[in-house]
Amino acid sequence: MVEMRNVGWLVRGYVAVSVLTLVTMVVFRSDGVMVTDSVWIRGTLVAVASLVTLFFAVRAARGERKMPLRLRIITSIMLVAIVVIIALPGLFPLWFKLEQGVCGLLLLPVVVQLNWRPADRR
C-alpha cells in the first residue's frame, strides 16, 4: 500500500520548488542568459504540471479511485522529462538543470512508491 502522506509531502515540495523557480524567472527576466526562452517555456510548464500533480495527489489521498493512476502517469512523465532536460547539452542554463535535478529527486521516490508492488501482490 502506498503511503499517501509521504507522497503528498514530496509533491508539495515539488510544487514549492517549481513555484519558487517561476518567481526566480520573473525576478531575473531581464537576464537573457539566465532566463532563456527555453527556461520560460519549461519552467512555466513545470509549475503548472506541479499544481496538477498536487491536485491528483490530494484527490488520491481522499480515496478517489482513478487518481493514483493519473498521479503515476504524470509523475513518471515528468521524471523522464527531467532526465532529458538534464542530459541535453546547452539548451538550459546550469541553475535550471540543478533545479530540475531537485524536482527529480523529489519525484523519484513518488514514482517508486506509486509503482512498487510487493512480490506477493503481483
Short mmCIF file of N, CA, C and O in Angstrom, two decimals:
data_model
loop_
_atom_site.label_atom_id
_atom_site.label_comp_id
_atom_site.label_asym_id
_atom_site.label_seq_id
_atom_site.Cartn_x
_atom_site.Cartn_y
_atom_site.Cartn_z
N MET A 1 0.85 -1.19 0.00
CA MET A 1 0.00 0.00 0.00
C MET A 1 0.88 1.24 0.00
O MET A 1 1.86 1.32 0.72
N VAL A 2 0.54 2.19 -0.79
CA VAL A 2 1.31 3.43 -0.89
C VAL A 2 0.98 4.33 0.29
O VAL A 2 -0.18 4.51 0.64
N GLU A 3 2.00 4.88 0.89
CA GLU A 3 1.82 5.83 1.98
C GLU A 3 1.58 7.20 1.35
O GLU A 3 2.51 7.90 0.96
N MET A 4 0.30 7.58 1.22
CA MET A 4 -0.06 8.81 0.53
C MET A 4 0.42 10.06 1.27
O MET A 4 0.62 11.10 0.66
N ARG A 5 0.63 9.96 2.57
CA ARG A 5 1.14 11.12 3.31
C ARG A 5 2.54 11.48 2.82
O ARG A 5 2.83 12.65 2.58
N ASN A 6 3.39 10.47 2.64
CA ASN A 6 4.75 10.71 2.13
C ASN A 6 4.70 11.28 0.72
O ASN A 6 5.42 12.22 0.38
N VAL A 7 3.85 10.69 -0.11
CA VAL A 7 3.69 11.17 -1.48
C VAL A 7 3.24 12.63 -1.47
O VAL A 7 3.77 13.46 -2.21
N GLY A 8 2.28 12.94 -0.62
CA GLY A 8 1.78 14.31 -0.52
C GLY A 8 2.86 15.31 -0.15
O GLY A 8 2.96 16.39 -0.74
N TRP A 9 3.70 14.96 0.81
CA TRP A 9 4.78 15.87 1.22
C TRP A 9 5.79 16.07 0.10
O TRP A 9 6.26 17.18 -0.15
N LEU A 10 6.13 15.00 -0.59
CA LEU A 10 7.09 15.10 -1.69
C LEU A 10 6.53 15.94 -2.83
O LEU A 10 7.24 16.77 -3.40
N VAL A 11 5.27 15.74 -3.14
CA VAL A 11 4.63 16.52 -4.21
C VAL A 11 4.54 18.00 -3.80
O VAL A 11 4.77 18.89 -4.61
N ARG A 12 4.24 18.26 -2.54
CA ARG A 12 4.21 19.66 -2.07
C ARG A 12 5.60 20.31 -2.19
O ARG A 12 5.71 21.48 -2.54
N GLY A 13 6.64 19.54 -1.92
CA GLY A 13 8.00 20.05 -2.11
C GLY A 13 8.28 20.36 -3.56
O GLY A 13 8.89 21.39 -3.89
N TYR A 14 7.81 19.50 -4.44
CA TYR A 14 7.94 19.70 -5.89
C TYR A 14 7.22 20.97 -6.32
O TYR A 14 7.76 21.78 -7.09
N VAL A 15 6.03 21.20 -5.79
CA VAL A 15 5.28 22.42 -6.10
C VAL A 15 6.05 23.64 -5.60
O VAL A 15 6.19 24.63 -6.33
N ALA A 16 6.55 23.57 -4.38
CA ALA A 16 7.28 24.71 -3.80
C ALA A 16 8.50 25.08 -4.64
O ALA A 16 8.73 26.25 -4.94
N VAL A 17 9.28 24.08 -5.04
CA VAL A 17 10.47 24.33 -5.85
C VAL A 17 10.06 24.90 -7.21
O VAL A 17 10.67 25.86 -7.70
N SER A 18 9.02 24.36 -7.80
CA SER A 18 8.57 24.82 -9.12
C SER A 18 8.06 26.26 -9.09
O SER A 18 8.37 27.06 -9.97
N VAL A 19 7.29 26.59 -8.07
CA VAL A 19 6.77 27.95 -7.95
C VAL A 19 7.90 28.92 -7.62
O VAL A 19 7.95 30.04 -8.17
N LEU A 20 8.83 28.51 -6.77
CA LEU A 20 9.99 29.36 -6.46
C LEU A 20 10.82 29.61 -7.73
O LEU A 20 11.31 30.72 -7.95
N THR A 21 10.93 28.62 -8.57
CA THR A 21 11.63 28.79 -9.85
C THR A 21 10.92 29.80 -10.73
O THR A 21 11.55 30.65 -11.36
N LEU A 22 9.61 29.71 -10.77
CA LEU A 22 8.83 30.67 -11.55
C LEU A 22 9.04 32.10 -11.04
O LEU A 22 9.23 33.02 -11.83
N VAL A 23 9.06 32.26 -9.73
CA VAL A 23 9.32 33.58 -9.13
C VAL A 23 10.73 34.04 -9.50
O VAL A 23 10.93 35.21 -9.87
N THR A 24 11.69 33.15 -9.44
CA THR A 24 13.08 33.49 -9.81
C THR A 24 13.14 33.93 -11.27
O THR A 24 13.84 34.89 -11.61
N MET A 25 12.41 33.24 -12.12
CA MET A 25 12.39 33.61 -13.54
C MET A 25 11.83 35.02 -13.73
O MET A 25 12.36 35.79 -14.54
N VAL A 26 10.81 35.36 -12.99
CA VAL A 26 10.23 36.70 -13.10
C VAL A 26 11.21 37.75 -12.59
O VAL A 26 11.41 38.79 -13.23
N VAL A 27 11.85 37.47 -11.47
CA VAL A 27 12.80 38.43 -10.89
C VAL A 27 13.97 38.68 -11.83
O VAL A 27 14.42 39.82 -11.99
N PHE A 28 14.47 37.63 -12.47
CA PHE A 28 15.64 37.76 -13.35
C PHE A 28 15.27 37.76 -14.83
O PHE A 28 16.09 37.45 -15.69
N ARG A 29 14.06 38.18 -15.16
CA ARG A 29 13.57 38.14 -16.54
C ARG A 29 14.40 38.98 -17.51
O ARG A 29 14.46 38.69 -18.69
N SER A 30 15.08 40.00 -17.02
CA SER A 30 15.87 40.84 -17.92
C SER A 30 17.24 40.24 -18.24
O SER A 30 17.94 40.75 -19.11
N ASP A 31 17.61 39.17 -17.56
CA ASP A 31 18.88 38.49 -17.82
C ASP A 31 18.64 37.38 -18.83
O ASP A 31 18.21 36.28 -18.49
N GLY A 32 18.92 37.67 -20.10
CA GLY A 32 18.66 36.74 -21.18
C GLY A 32 19.52 35.49 -21.16
O GLY A 32 19.20 34.52 -21.83
N VAL A 33 20.61 35.50 -20.41
CA VAL A 33 21.46 34.31 -20.30
C VAL A 33 20.90 33.38 -19.23
O VAL A 33 20.87 32.16 -19.40
N MET A 34 20.44 33.97 -18.15
CA MET A 34 19.92 33.18 -17.03
C MET A 34 18.51 32.66 -17.32
O MET A 34 18.17 31.52 -17.00
N VAL A 35 17.69 33.49 -17.92
CA VAL A 35 16.30 33.13 -18.19
C VAL A 35 16.07 33.20 -19.71
O VAL A 35 15.70 34.22 -20.26
N THR A 36 16.33 32.06 -20.34
CA THR A 36 16.17 31.97 -21.79
C THR A 36 14.71 31.64 -22.14
O THR A 36 13.90 31.35 -21.25
N ASP A 37 14.40 31.67 -23.41
CA ASP A 37 13.05 31.28 -23.85
C ASP A 37 12.74 29.85 -23.44
O ASP A 37 11.61 29.54 -23.03
N SER A 38 13.72 28.97 -23.54
CA SER A 38 13.53 27.58 -23.13
C SER A 38 13.21 27.46 -21.65
O SER A 38 12.37 26.65 -21.24
N VAL A 39 13.87 28.28 -20.85
CA VAL A 39 13.60 28.29 -19.40
C VAL A 39 12.18 28.76 -19.13
O VAL A 39 11.47 28.19 -18.30
N TRP A 40 11.76 29.82 -19.83
CA TRP A 40 10.39 30.32 -19.66
C TRP A 40 9.37 29.23 -19.97
O TRP A 40 8.42 29.01 -19.21
N ILE A 41 9.55 28.56 -21.09
CA ILE A 41 8.59 27.54 -21.51
C ILE A 41 8.58 26.38 -20.54
O ILE A 41 7.54 26.00 -20.00
N ARG A 42 9.73 25.79 -20.31
CA ARG A 42 9.82 24.62 -19.44
C ARG A 42 9.45 24.97 -18.00
O ARG A 42 8.71 24.23 -17.35
N GLY A 43 9.93 26.10 -17.50
CA GLY A 43 9.63 26.50 -16.12
C GLY A 43 8.15 26.71 -15.89
O GLY A 43 7.61 26.30 -14.85
N THR A 44 7.49 27.31 -16.84
CA THR A 44 6.05 27.54 -16.72
C THR A 44 5.30 26.21 -16.79
O THR A 44 4.38 25.96 -15.99
N LEU A 45 5.68 25.35 -17.72
CA LEU A 45 5.04 24.04 -17.82
C LEU A 45 5.24 23.21 -16.56
O LEU A 45 4.31 22.53 -16.10
N VAL A 46 6.43 23.27 -15.98
CA VAL A 46 6.70 22.51 -14.76
C VAL A 46 5.85 23.03 -13.61
O VAL A 46 5.29 22.25 -12.83
N ALA A 47 5.72 24.34 -13.49
CA ALA A 47 4.91 24.91 -12.41
C ALA A 47 3.45 24.48 -12.55
O ALA A 47 2.82 24.07 -11.57
N VAL A 48 2.93 24.53 -13.76
CA VAL A 48 1.54 24.11 -13.99
C VAL A 48 1.40 22.61 -13.72
O VAL A 48 0.46 22.17 -13.04
N ALA A 49 2.33 21.82 -14.22
CA ALA A 49 2.28 20.37 -14.02
C ALA A 49 2.39 20.02 -12.53
O ALA A 49 1.75 19.06 -12.07
N SER A 50 3.18 20.78 -11.79
CA SER A 50 3.31 20.50 -10.36
C SER A 50 1.98 20.73 -9.64
O SER A 50 1.61 19.98 -8.74
N LEU A 51 1.24 21.76 -10.05
CA LEU A 51 -0.06 22.02 -9.44
C LEU A 51 -1.07 20.93 -9.81
O LEU A 51 -1.87 20.50 -8.96
N VAL A 52 -1.03 20.46 -11.05
CA VAL A 52 -1.90 19.35 -11.46
C VAL A 52 -1.53 18.09 -10.67
O VAL A 52 -2.40 17.35 -10.20
N THR A 53 -0.24 17.87 -10.49
CA THR A 53 0.23 16.72 -9.71
C THR A 53 -0.27 16.79 -8.28
O THR A 53 -0.73 15.79 -7.72
N LEU A 54 -0.22 17.97 -7.69
CA LEU A 54 -0.73 18.14 -6.33
C LEU A 54 -2.23 17.87 -6.27
O LEU A 54 -2.72 17.21 -5.35
N PHE A 55 -2.95 18.34 -7.26
CA PHE A 55 -4.40 18.09 -7.34
C PHE A 55 -4.68 16.58 -7.35
O PHE A 55 -5.52 16.09 -6.61
N PHE A 56 -3.93 15.86 -8.18
CA PHE A 56 -4.10 14.41 -8.25
C PHE A 56 -3.73 13.75 -6.93
O PHE A 56 -4.41 12.82 -6.48
N ALA A 57 -2.66 14.20 -6.29
CA ALA A 57 -2.20 13.61 -5.03
C ALA A 57 -3.22 13.82 -3.92
O ALA A 57 -3.50 12.90 -3.14
N VAL A 58 -3.78 15.01 -3.84
CA VAL A 58 -4.78 15.30 -2.81
C VAL A 58 -6.01 14.42 -3.02
O VAL A 58 -6.54 13.82 -2.08
N ARG A 59 -6.46 14.32 -4.25
CA ARG A 59 -7.64 13.50 -4.54
C ARG A 59 -7.36 12.01 -4.35
O ARG A 59 -8.24 11.27 -3.91
N ALA A 60 -6.14 11.59 -4.64
CA ALA A 60 -5.78 10.18 -4.40
C ALA A 60 -5.78 9.89 -2.90
O ALA A 60 -6.25 8.83 -2.48
N ALA A 61 -5.29 10.83 -2.12
CA ALA A 61 -5.28 10.65 -0.66
C ALA A 61 -6.69 10.58 -0.10
O ALA A 61 -6.93 9.94 0.93
N ARG A 62 -7.63 11.21 -0.77
CA ARG A 62 -9.04 11.16 -0.35
C ARG A 62 -9.72 9.86 -0.78
O ARG A 62 -10.88 9.63 -0.47
N GLY A 63 -9.00 9.05 -1.55
CA GLY A 63 -9.53 7.75 -1.92
C GLY A 63 -10.22 7.68 -3.27
O GLY A 63 -10.86 6.68 -3.58
N GLU A 64 -10.07 8.72 -4.09
CA GLU A 64 -10.70 8.67 -5.41
C GLU A 64 -9.97 7.65 -6.28
O GLU A 64 -8.75 7.69 -6.43
N ARG A 65 -10.71 6.75 -6.84
CA ARG A 65 -10.18 5.56 -7.50
C ARG A 65 -9.22 5.80 -8.65
O ARG A 65 -8.22 5.11 -8.78
N LYS A 66 -9.49 6.73 -9.52
CA LYS A 66 -8.67 6.91 -10.72
C LYS A 66 -7.46 7.81 -10.49
O LYS A 66 -6.57 7.88 -11.33
N MET A 67 -7.42 8.48 -9.36
CA MET A 67 -6.34 9.44 -9.12
C MET A 67 -4.96 8.80 -8.97
O MET A 67 -3.98 9.35 -9.47
N PRO A 68 -4.82 7.65 -8.30
CA PRO A 68 -3.48 7.05 -8.23
C PRO A 68 -2.88 6.75 -9.60
O PRO A 68 -1.69 6.98 -9.82
N LEU A 69 -3.71 6.28 -10.52
CA LEU A 69 -3.21 6.01 -11.88
C LEU A 69 -2.79 7.31 -12.55
O LEU A 69 -1.71 7.38 -13.16
N ARG A 70 -3.60 8.34 -12.46
CA ARG A 70 -3.25 9.63 -13.05
C ARG A 70 -1.98 10.19 -12.43
O ARG A 70 -1.12 10.74 -13.12
N LEU A 71 -1.86 10.04 -11.11
CA LEU A 71 -0.66 10.51 -10.41
C LEU A 71 0.56 9.72 -10.87
O LEU A 71 1.62 10.30 -11.10
N ARG A 72 0.40 8.42 -11.03
CA ARG A 72 1.51 7.59 -11.52
C ARG A 72 1.95 8.02 -12.90
O ARG A 72 3.15 8.11 -13.19
N ILE A 73 1.00 8.31 -13.76
CA ILE A 73 1.32 8.70 -15.14
C ILE A 73 2.04 10.05 -15.17
O ILE A 73 3.10 10.18 -15.79
N ILE A 74 1.48 11.07 -14.50
CA ILE A 74 2.07 12.40 -14.59
C ILE A 74 3.45 12.46 -13.93
O ILE A 74 4.36 13.09 -14.45
N THR A 75 3.63 11.77 -12.80
CA THR A 75 4.95 11.81 -12.15
C THR A 75 5.99 11.06 -12.98
O THR A 75 7.13 11.50 -13.06
N SER A 76 5.59 9.97 -13.62
CA SER A 76 6.54 9.23 -14.46
C SER A 76 6.96 10.06 -15.67
O SER A 76 8.14 10.12 -16.02
N ILE A 77 6.00 10.71 -16.30
CA ILE A 77 6.30 11.55 -17.47
C ILE A 77 7.22 12.70 -17.07
O ILE A 77 8.20 12.99 -17.76
N MET A 78 6.90 13.35 -15.96
CA MET A 78 7.73 14.48 -15.53
C MET A 78 9.15 14.04 -15.18
O MET A 78 10.11 14.73 -15.48
N LEU A 79 9.27 12.87 -14.55
CA LEU A 79 10.60 12.38 -14.20
C LEU A 79 11.44 12.09 -15.45
O LEU A 79 12.61 12.47 -15.51
N VAL A 80 10.83 11.48 -16.44
CA VAL A 80 11.55 11.22 -17.70
C VAL A 80 11.94 12.54 -18.37
O VAL A 80 13.07 12.70 -18.84
N ALA A 81 11.02 13.50 -18.38
CA ALA A 81 11.32 14.81 -18.98
C ALA A 81 12.47 15.50 -18.25
O ALA A 81 13.33 16.13 -18.89
N ILE A 82 12.52 15.36 -16.94
CA ILE A 82 13.60 15.97 -16.15
C ILE A 82 14.94 15.34 -16.52
O ILE A 82 15.94 16.05 -16.70
N VAL A 83 14.96 14.03 -16.66
CA VAL A 83 16.21 13.35 -17.04
C VAL A 83 16.67 13.85 -18.41
O VAL A 83 17.86 14.13 -18.62
N VAL A 84 15.76 14.01 -19.34
CA VAL A 84 16.10 14.52 -20.68
C VAL A 84 16.65 15.94 -20.59
O VAL A 84 17.66 16.27 -21.21
N ILE A 85 15.98 16.79 -19.82
CA ILE A 85 16.42 18.19 -19.67
C ILE A 85 17.85 18.25 -19.14
O ILE A 85 18.68 19.02 -19.63
N ILE A 86 18.12 17.45 -18.12
CA ILE A 86 19.46 17.47 -17.52
C ILE A 86 20.50 16.94 -18.50
O ILE A 86 21.62 17.44 -18.56
N ALA A 87 20.12 15.96 -19.30
CA ALA A 87 21.07 15.33 -20.24
C ALA A 87 21.35 16.18 -21.48
O ALA A 87 22.42 16.06 -22.07
N LEU A 88 20.39 17.03 -21.88
CA LEU A 88 20.59 17.83 -23.09
C LEU A 88 21.68 18.88 -22.88
O LEU A 88 21.57 19.71 -21.97
N PRO A 89 22.70 18.88 -23.71
CA PRO A 89 23.75 19.89 -23.56
C PRO A 89 23.33 21.24 -24.14
O PRO A 89 22.76 21.30 -25.23
N GLY A 90 23.58 22.30 -23.38
CA GLY A 90 23.45 23.65 -23.90
C GLY A 90 22.08 24.26 -24.00
O GLY A 90 21.97 25.46 -24.20
N LEU A 91 21.01 23.50 -23.89
CA LEU A 91 19.68 24.07 -24.08
C LEU A 91 19.20 24.87 -22.86
O LEU A 91 18.49 25.86 -23.01
N PHE A 92 19.63 24.45 -21.68
CA PHE A 92 19.21 25.11 -20.44
C PHE A 92 20.43 25.51 -19.62
O PHE A 92 21.43 24.79 -19.61
N PRO A 93 20.36 26.64 -18.90
CA PRO A 93 21.47 27.04 -18.04
C PRO A 93 21.64 26.07 -16.86
O PRO A 93 20.70 25.37 -16.48
N LEU A 94 22.83 26.07 -16.29
CA LEU A 94 23.16 25.15 -15.20
C LEU A 94 22.21 25.30 -14.01
O LEU A 94 21.77 24.29 -13.45
N TRP A 95 21.86 26.53 -13.64
CA TRP A 95 20.99 26.71 -12.47
C TRP A 95 19.65 26.01 -12.68
O TRP A 95 19.08 25.44 -11.75
N PHE A 96 19.15 26.04 -13.91
CA PHE A 96 17.86 25.43 -14.21
C PHE A 96 17.98 23.91 -14.19
O PHE A 96 17.08 23.21 -13.72
N LYS A 97 19.10 23.39 -14.69
CA LYS A 97 19.31 21.94 -14.64
C LYS A 97 19.41 21.47 -13.20
O LYS A 97 18.90 20.40 -12.85
N LEU A 98 20.04 22.26 -12.35
CA LEU A 98 20.12 21.92 -10.93
C LEU A 98 18.73 21.93 -10.29
O LEU A 98 18.38 21.03 -9.51
N GLU A 99 17.93 22.92 -10.63
CA GLU A 99 16.56 22.99 -10.12
C GLU A 99 15.76 21.79 -10.58
O GLU A 99 15.00 21.19 -9.81
N GLN A 100 15.92 21.41 -11.84
CA GLN A 100 15.23 20.24 -12.37
C GLN A 100 15.70 18.97 -11.65
O GLN A 100 14.91 18.07 -11.39
N GLY A 101 16.99 18.94 -11.31
CA GLY A 101 17.51 17.81 -10.54
C GLY A 101 16.86 17.69 -9.18
O GLY A 101 16.52 16.59 -8.72
N VAL A 102 16.64 18.82 -8.52
CA VAL A 102 15.95 18.82 -7.23
C VAL A 102 14.51 18.31 -7.41
O VAL A 102 14.03 17.48 -6.63
N CYS A 103 13.85 18.79 -8.44
CA CYS A 103 12.48 18.31 -8.74
C CYS A 103 12.50 16.80 -8.98
O CYS A 103 11.63 16.07 -8.50
N GLY A 104 13.49 16.34 -9.72
CA GLY A 104 13.61 14.91 -9.98
C GLY A 104 13.84 14.10 -8.72
O GLY A 104 13.26 13.02 -8.55
N LEU A 105 14.65 14.64 -7.81
CA LEU A 105 14.89 13.94 -6.54
C LEU A 105 13.64 13.89 -5.68
O LEU A 105 13.45 12.96 -4.89
N LEU A 106 12.78 14.87 -5.83
CA LEU A 106 11.50 14.86 -5.10
C LEU A 106 10.50 13.89 -5.75
O LEU A 106 9.72 13.24 -5.05
N LEU A 107 10.53 13.80 -7.07
CA LEU A 107 9.58 12.93 -7.77
C LEU A 107 10.00 11.46 -7.81
O LEU A 107 9.14 10.58 -7.87
N LEU A 108 11.28 11.19 -7.75
CA LEU A 108 11.75 9.80 -7.86
C LEU A 108 11.12 8.89 -6.79
O LEU A 108 10.57 7.84 -7.14
N PRO A 109 11.15 9.27 -5.51
CA PRO A 109 10.51 8.38 -4.53
C PRO A 109 9.00 8.27 -4.72
O PRO A 109 8.41 7.24 -4.39
N VAL A 110 8.38 9.30 -5.27
CA VAL A 110 6.94 9.23 -5.56
C VAL A 110 6.70 8.18 -6.63
O VAL A 110 5.83 7.31 -6.48
N VAL A 111 7.47 8.24 -7.70
CA VAL A 111 7.31 7.26 -8.79
C VAL A 111 7.58 5.85 -8.28
O VAL A 111 6.82 4.92 -8.58
N VAL A 112 8.62 5.70 -7.47
CA VAL A 112 8.94 4.37 -6.94
C VAL A 112 7.80 3.87 -6.05
O VAL A 112 7.34 2.73 -6.19
N GLN A 113 7.33 4.71 -5.14
CA GLN A 113 6.24 4.29 -4.23
C GLN A 113 4.97 3.96 -4.99
O GLN A 113 4.27 3.00 -4.64
N LEU A 114 4.64 4.74 -6.00
CA LEU A 114 3.39 4.52 -6.72
C LEU A 114 3.45 3.30 -7.64
O LEU A 114 2.42 2.72 -7.95
N ASN A 115 4.65 2.91 -8.06
CA ASN A 115 4.78 1.80 -8.99
C ASN A 115 5.27 0.52 -8.35
O ASN A 115 5.25 -0.54 -8.99
N TRP A 116 5.71 0.56 -7.12
CA TRP A 116 6.24 -0.61 -6.44
C TRP A 116 5.10 -1.46 -5.90
O TRP A 116 4.19 -0.94 -5.26
N ARG A 117 5.19 -2.75 -6.17
CA ARG A 117 4.20 -3.68 -5.64
C ARG A 117 4.96 -4.82 -4.99
O ARG A 117 5.87 -5.38 -5.59
N PRO A 118 4.57 -5.18 -3.79
CA PRO A 118 5.22 -6.34 -3.15
C PRO A 118 5.05 -7.60 -4.00
O PRO A 118 4.06 -7.74 -4.73
N ALA A 119 6.01 -8.50 -3.90
CA ALA A 119 6.02 -9.70 -4.73
C ALA A 119 4.75 -10.54 -4.52
O ALA A 119 4.26 -11.15 -5.46
N ASP A 120 4.20 -10.54 -3.32
CA ASP A 120 3.02 -11.36 -3.06
C ASP A 120 1.72 -10.77 -3.64
O ASP A 120 0.71 -11.43 -3.67
N ARG A 121 1.75 -9.54 -4.14
CA ARG A 121 0.56 -8.91 -4.73
C ARG A 121 0.58 -8.94 -6.25
O ARG A 121 -0.34 -8.52 -6.89
N ARG A 122 1.66 -9.42 -6.86
CA ARG A 122 1.77 -9.43 -8.32
C ARG A 122 0.96 -10.48 -8.96
O ARG A 122 0.58 -11.46 -8.63
#
